[in-house]
Amino acid sequence: MRLCRYNDNRLGLVEGDRIADVTAALDAIPQSSWPLPPGDLLIRHLDAVRARVKEVGPGAERTPTAGVRFLSPVANPTKVIGIPVNYQLHIDEAMEDKGLSAGNRILKIEQAGPFLKACSALVGPSEGVALRFADRRNDHEVELAAIIGKTADRVPKEGALDHIAAYAIGLDMTVRGSEDRSVRKSIDSYAVLGPWMVTADGIADPDNLDLEIRVNGETRQKSNTRNMIFSVARLIEFCSAFYTLHPGDVIMTGTPEGVGPVEAGDVMHCFVERVGSMDVPVRNA
Ligand code: MN
């Protein structure tokens, strides 16, 4: 099932090039009061929402995807986790290109560990990326994004995929430089998630998906998630060893080779097999 958040926080069921407005299914989410449970309420109650979507979907109003404003399918994660150095050819290019590494030491993934992107950086593709520090190098990193569905605390990789609710396309935007990743990758709009989420039952093997990004029609990155050093299951084990993963938490699983700069006016066309594609415009903040 493909679910999107669009326009004025509508919930959509994506069917080909049309969207059914299934916002009514949100009534399956129990009323909560302060303090809210950690994580995203839609993802936490996804099974119940999906059951309601099946009920209200057939009678729902439909609209073409083309005219829709796509927001991030996850509204309230507790963490957006980034994974550095998870593709060997990206490590190779970082070693060769000082503009990319900025002189930062390149570690193996086991030593580097995951990093966090501020949740305030999260946007949907239609919101676009607003560059700050436009005089510096601002790079795209296209990635498979895994959305956690069930609380995960120190889970072994065996069976770890059961903790995933859905997948989406992630863009881990980055300003290159000497600062910590937690600021360079946390600028408002530097975490793009979309265009919708595909529930995990729609992707049997997340470790074998083509992914690609074109900028203004030029292919920049093109690889397959089978080239990841840590599989998606291993990443859940790796991340949940440090902190509990809550429903709605997003893991951006790392980027392949071909990262490169963008500037205002560019359009990034991102693709992940079995998820779909999204166009993300770039502007100056
Ligand atoms: Mn990345």
PDB file of N, CA, C and O and ligand atoms in Angstrom, residues 83 141 143 172 185, ligand 1:
ATOM      1  N   ILE A  83      23.289   7.441   7.840  1.00  0.00           N
ATOM      2  CA  ILE A  83      24.326   6.404   7.845  1.00  0.00           C
ATOM      3  C   ILE A  83      25.445   6.844   6.912  1.00  0.00           C
ATOM      4  O   ILE A  83      25.232   7.000   5.706  1.00  0.00           O
ATOM      5  N   GLU A 141      22.393  13.633  -1.746  1.00  0.00           N
ATOM      6  CA  GLU A 141      22.697  12.231  -1.469  1.00  0.00           C
ATOM      7  C   GLU A 141      21.372  11.485  -1.533  1.00  0.00           C
ATOM      8  O   GLU A 141      20.539  11.607  -0.638  1.00  0.00           O
ATOM      9  N   GLU A 143      19.051   8.232  -1.224  1.00  0.00           N
ATOM     10  CA  GLU A 143      19.168   7.064  -0.354  1.00  0.00           C
ATOM     11  C   GLU A 143      17.822   6.349  -0.237  1.00  0.00           C
ATOM     12  O   GLU A 143      16.770   6.977  -0.349  1.00  0.00           O
ATOM     13  N   ASP A 172      19.432  12.992   1.648  1.00  0.00           N
ATOM     14  CA  ASP A 172      20.237  13.461   2.775  1.00  0.00           C
ATOM     15  C   ASP A 172      21.084  14.625   2.259  1.00  0.00           C
ATOM     16  O   ASP A 172      22.227  14.448   1.871  1.00  0.00           O
ATOM     17  N   LYS A 185      24.016  18.684   8.063  1.00  0.00           N
ATOM     18  CA  LYS A 185      22.957  17.882   7.444  1.00  0.00           C
ATOM     19  C   LYS A 185      21.597  18.115   8.094  1.00  0.00           C
ATOM     20  O   LYS A 185      20.670  17.365   7.853  1.00  0.00           O
TER      21      LYS A 185
HETATM   22 MN    MN B   1      23.919  10.297   3.513  1.00  0.00          MN
END
